[in-house]
Structures are given as structure tokens and as C-alpha cells.
Tab-separated table of C-alpha atoms in Angstrom:
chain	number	residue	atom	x	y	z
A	1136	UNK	CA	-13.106	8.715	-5.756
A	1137	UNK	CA	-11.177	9.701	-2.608
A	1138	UNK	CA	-8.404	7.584	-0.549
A	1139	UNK	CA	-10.577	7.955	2.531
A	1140	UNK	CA	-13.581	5.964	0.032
A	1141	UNK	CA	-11.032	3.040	-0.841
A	1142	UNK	CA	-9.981	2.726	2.785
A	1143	UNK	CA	-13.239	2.474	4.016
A	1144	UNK	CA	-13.928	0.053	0.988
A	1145	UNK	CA	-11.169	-2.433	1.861
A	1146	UNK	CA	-11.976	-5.877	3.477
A	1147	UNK	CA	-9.324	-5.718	5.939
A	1148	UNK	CA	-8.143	-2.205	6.511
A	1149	UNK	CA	-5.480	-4.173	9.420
A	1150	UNK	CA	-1.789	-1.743	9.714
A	1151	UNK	CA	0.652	-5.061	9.880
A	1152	UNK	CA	4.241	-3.298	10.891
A	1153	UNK	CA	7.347	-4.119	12.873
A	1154	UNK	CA	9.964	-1.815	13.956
A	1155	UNK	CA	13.589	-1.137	12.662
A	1156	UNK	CA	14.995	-3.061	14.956
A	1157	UNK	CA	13.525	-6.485	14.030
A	1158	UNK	CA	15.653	-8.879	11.814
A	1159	UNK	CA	14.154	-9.233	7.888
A	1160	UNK	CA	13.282	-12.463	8.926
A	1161	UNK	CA	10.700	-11.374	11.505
A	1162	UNK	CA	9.334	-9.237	8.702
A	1163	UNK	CA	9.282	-11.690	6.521
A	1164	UNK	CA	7.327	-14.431	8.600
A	1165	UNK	CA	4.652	-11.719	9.174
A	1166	UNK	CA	4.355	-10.942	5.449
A	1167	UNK	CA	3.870	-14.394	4.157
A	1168	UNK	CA	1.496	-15.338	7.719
A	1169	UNK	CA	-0.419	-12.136	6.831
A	1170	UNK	CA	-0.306	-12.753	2.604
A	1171	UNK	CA	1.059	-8.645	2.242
A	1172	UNK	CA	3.515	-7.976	-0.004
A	1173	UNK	CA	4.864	-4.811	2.234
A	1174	UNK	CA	5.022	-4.224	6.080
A	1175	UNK	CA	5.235	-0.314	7.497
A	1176	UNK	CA	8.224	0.209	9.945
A	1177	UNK	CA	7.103	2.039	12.932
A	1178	UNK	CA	9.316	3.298	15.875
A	1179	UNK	CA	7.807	4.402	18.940
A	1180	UNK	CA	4.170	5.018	17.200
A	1181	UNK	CA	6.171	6.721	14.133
A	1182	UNK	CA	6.224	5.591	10.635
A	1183	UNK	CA	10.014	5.263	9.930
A	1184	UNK	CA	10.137	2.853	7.001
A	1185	UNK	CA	8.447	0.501	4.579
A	1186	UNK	CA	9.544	-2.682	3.983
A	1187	UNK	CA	8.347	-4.941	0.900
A	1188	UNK	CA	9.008	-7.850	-1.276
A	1189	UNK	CA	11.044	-5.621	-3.779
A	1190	UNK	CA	13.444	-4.716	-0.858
A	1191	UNK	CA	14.141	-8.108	-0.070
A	1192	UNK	CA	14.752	-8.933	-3.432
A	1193	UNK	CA	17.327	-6.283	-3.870
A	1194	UNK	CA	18.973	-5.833	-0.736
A	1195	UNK	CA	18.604	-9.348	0.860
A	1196	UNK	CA	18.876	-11.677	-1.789
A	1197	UNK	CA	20.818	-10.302	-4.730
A	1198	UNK	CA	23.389	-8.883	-1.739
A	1199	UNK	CA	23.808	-11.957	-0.612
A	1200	UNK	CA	22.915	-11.202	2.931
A	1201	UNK	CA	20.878	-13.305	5.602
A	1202	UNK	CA	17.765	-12.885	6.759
A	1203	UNK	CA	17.961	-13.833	10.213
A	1204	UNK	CA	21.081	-11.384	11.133
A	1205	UNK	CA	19.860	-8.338	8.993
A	1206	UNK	CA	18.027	-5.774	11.273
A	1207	UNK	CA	15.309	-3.978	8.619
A	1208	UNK	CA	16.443	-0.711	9.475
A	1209	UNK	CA	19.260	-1.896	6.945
A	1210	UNK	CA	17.011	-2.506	3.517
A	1211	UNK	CA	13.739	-0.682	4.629
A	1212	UNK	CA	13.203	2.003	2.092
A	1213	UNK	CA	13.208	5.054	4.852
A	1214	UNK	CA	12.010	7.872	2.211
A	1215	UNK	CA	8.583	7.036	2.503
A	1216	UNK	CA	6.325	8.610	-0.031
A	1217	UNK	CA	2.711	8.827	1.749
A	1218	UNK	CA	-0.564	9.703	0.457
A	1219	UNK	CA	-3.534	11.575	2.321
A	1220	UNK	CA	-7.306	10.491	2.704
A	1221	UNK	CA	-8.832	13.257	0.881
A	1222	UNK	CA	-6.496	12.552	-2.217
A	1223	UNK	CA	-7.951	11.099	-5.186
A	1224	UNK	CA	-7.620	8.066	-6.869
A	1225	UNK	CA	-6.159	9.795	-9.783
A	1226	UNK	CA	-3.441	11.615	-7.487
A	1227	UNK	CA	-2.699	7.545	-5.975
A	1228	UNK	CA	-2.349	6.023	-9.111
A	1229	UNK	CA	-0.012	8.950	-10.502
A	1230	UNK	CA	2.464	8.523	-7.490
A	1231	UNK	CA	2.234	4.758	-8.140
A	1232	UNK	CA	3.130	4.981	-11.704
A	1233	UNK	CA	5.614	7.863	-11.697
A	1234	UNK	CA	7.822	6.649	-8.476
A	1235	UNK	CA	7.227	2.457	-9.204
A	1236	UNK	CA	5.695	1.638	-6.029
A	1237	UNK	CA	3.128	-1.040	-5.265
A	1238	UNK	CA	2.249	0.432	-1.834
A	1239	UNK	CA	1.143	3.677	-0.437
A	1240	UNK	CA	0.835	4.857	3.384
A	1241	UNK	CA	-2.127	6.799	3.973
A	1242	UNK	CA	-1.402	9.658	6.650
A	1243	UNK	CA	-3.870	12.195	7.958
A	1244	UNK	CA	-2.082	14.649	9.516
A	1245	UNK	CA	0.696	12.891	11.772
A	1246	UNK	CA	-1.469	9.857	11.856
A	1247	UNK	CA	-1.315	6.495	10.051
A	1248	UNK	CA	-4.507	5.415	8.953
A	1249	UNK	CA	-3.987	2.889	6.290
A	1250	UNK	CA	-1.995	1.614	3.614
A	1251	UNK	CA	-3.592	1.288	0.426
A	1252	UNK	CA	-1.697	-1.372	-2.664
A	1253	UNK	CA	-1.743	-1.601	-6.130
A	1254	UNK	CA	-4.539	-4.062	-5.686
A	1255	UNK	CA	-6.363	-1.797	-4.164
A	1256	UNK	CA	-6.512	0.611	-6.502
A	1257	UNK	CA	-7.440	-1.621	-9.508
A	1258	UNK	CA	-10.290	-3.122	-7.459
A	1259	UNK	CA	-11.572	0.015	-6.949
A	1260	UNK	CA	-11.373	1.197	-10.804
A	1261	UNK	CA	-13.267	-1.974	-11.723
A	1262	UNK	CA	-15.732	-1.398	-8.882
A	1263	UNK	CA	-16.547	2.095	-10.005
A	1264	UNK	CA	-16.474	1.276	-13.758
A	1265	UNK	CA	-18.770	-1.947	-13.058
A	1266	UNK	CA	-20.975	0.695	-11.243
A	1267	UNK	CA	-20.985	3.089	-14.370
A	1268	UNK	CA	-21.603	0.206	-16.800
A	1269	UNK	CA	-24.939	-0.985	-15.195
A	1270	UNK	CA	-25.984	2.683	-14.350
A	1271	UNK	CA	-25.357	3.304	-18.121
A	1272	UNK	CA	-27.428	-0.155	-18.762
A	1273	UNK	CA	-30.394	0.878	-16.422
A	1274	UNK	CA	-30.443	4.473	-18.654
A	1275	UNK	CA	-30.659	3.048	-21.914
A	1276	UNK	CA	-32.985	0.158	-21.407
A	1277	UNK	CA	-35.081	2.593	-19.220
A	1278	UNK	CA	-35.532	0.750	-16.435
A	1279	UNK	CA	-34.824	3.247	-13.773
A	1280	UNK	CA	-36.910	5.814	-15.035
């Protein structure tokens, strides 16, 4: 299964971001309106940064910092690690596992084109395995042949 198949697979496929410039607070208030536990920073139609949960656990909270007077260009991890469309689920969930990260950009090319989660991926493996169960099921009992 390719990126490009989960994308396409996802209820909501929305890109929720703010730019580097916006306090934590703004970012926060979109995350919890939109129920995401990360938000893409994007500067002038460029993906700059990620910002999630984890961040402002670590660099908000435990730092003792504020919210409303900490621009997200401070905390935003800014080494994002992206994946492409025609990668495979296999590739996505080895990135996830190896670097501990919940949330993957999807580039094609230059371009942003989604952002795919941790959820995402296990809702696809239990999609396709449901699918392989009953196709399994309809062999043995005979019923499609």
C-alpha cells in the first residue's frame, strides 16, 4: 500500500498550519478546535516546521515558558522528516518507529500534499488485513468461485 492510497483513504485529508511567527497559543487553540495532535509550520507557502503535542510538552511546559508570549518558531521541531506519496506503508511505518514520530508530512516534489499520523497508519493496516481476512474467508468457504 502506497502513501498516495492512505491519503486518498483519509476522511479529512484538511493541511491545518500556522506560521512561525504565531504565539504557541495560537497553535494550540487550533489543535484542540481541530482535535490534531500536530500542526505544520508554513512560511510564505513553505513548510518550515512542525509543531505537536510532544513539543509543547517539552519545550513549553517542562521549560516553564508561556504560551501566549512564545512565538512557535521557538519549540517547532524545524528538521522536518517528510515522506513522499509513492512511498509505502512499510517505508512510513519504519521512519515512524526508528525516529519516534507520530506525524509525517507528505511532499511531492516541493509540494505539501498531506500529513499522514500514527492513526493513520494503523487504520490502514487493519483496513487491509480486514480486507485479506474476508478475501481469505470467501476462498475457503468457496463462495467467490
Amino acid at each position: 500500500m502506497k502513501i498516495r492510497q492512505i491519503l486518498q483513504g483519509k476522511a479529512v485529508n484538511a493541511l491545518y498550519s500556522v506560521s512561525s511567527n504565531e504565539t504557541v497559543l495560537d497553535a494550540i487553540k487550533l489543535m484542540a478546535d481541530k482535535n490534531i495532535g500536530a500542526v505544520l509550520v508554513v512560511d510564505n507557502g513553505k513548510l518550515v516546521g512542525i509543531f505537536s503535542e510532544r513539543d509543547y510538552a517539552r519545550k513549553i511546559i517542562l521549560k516553564d515558558r508561556h504560551s501566549s508570549d512564545t512565538r512557535v518558531a521557538d519549540v517547532m521541531t524545524a528538521h522536518v522528516i517528510t515522506i513522499e506519496p509513492e512511498q509505502s506503508l512499510e517505508e512510513c511505518m519504519i521512519i515512524m518507529s526508528d525516529r519516534h514520530i507520530r506525524h509525517l508530512p507528505v511532499m511531492d516534489m516541493d509540494t505539501l500534499v498531506g500529513i499522514i499520523s500514527i492513526n493513520d497508519v494503523v487504520t490502514a493496516i487493519i483496513r487491509d488485513q480486514k480486507t485479506r481476512i474476508d478475501s481469505l474467508e470467501s476462498y475457503i468457504s468457496g463462495s467467490l468461485y
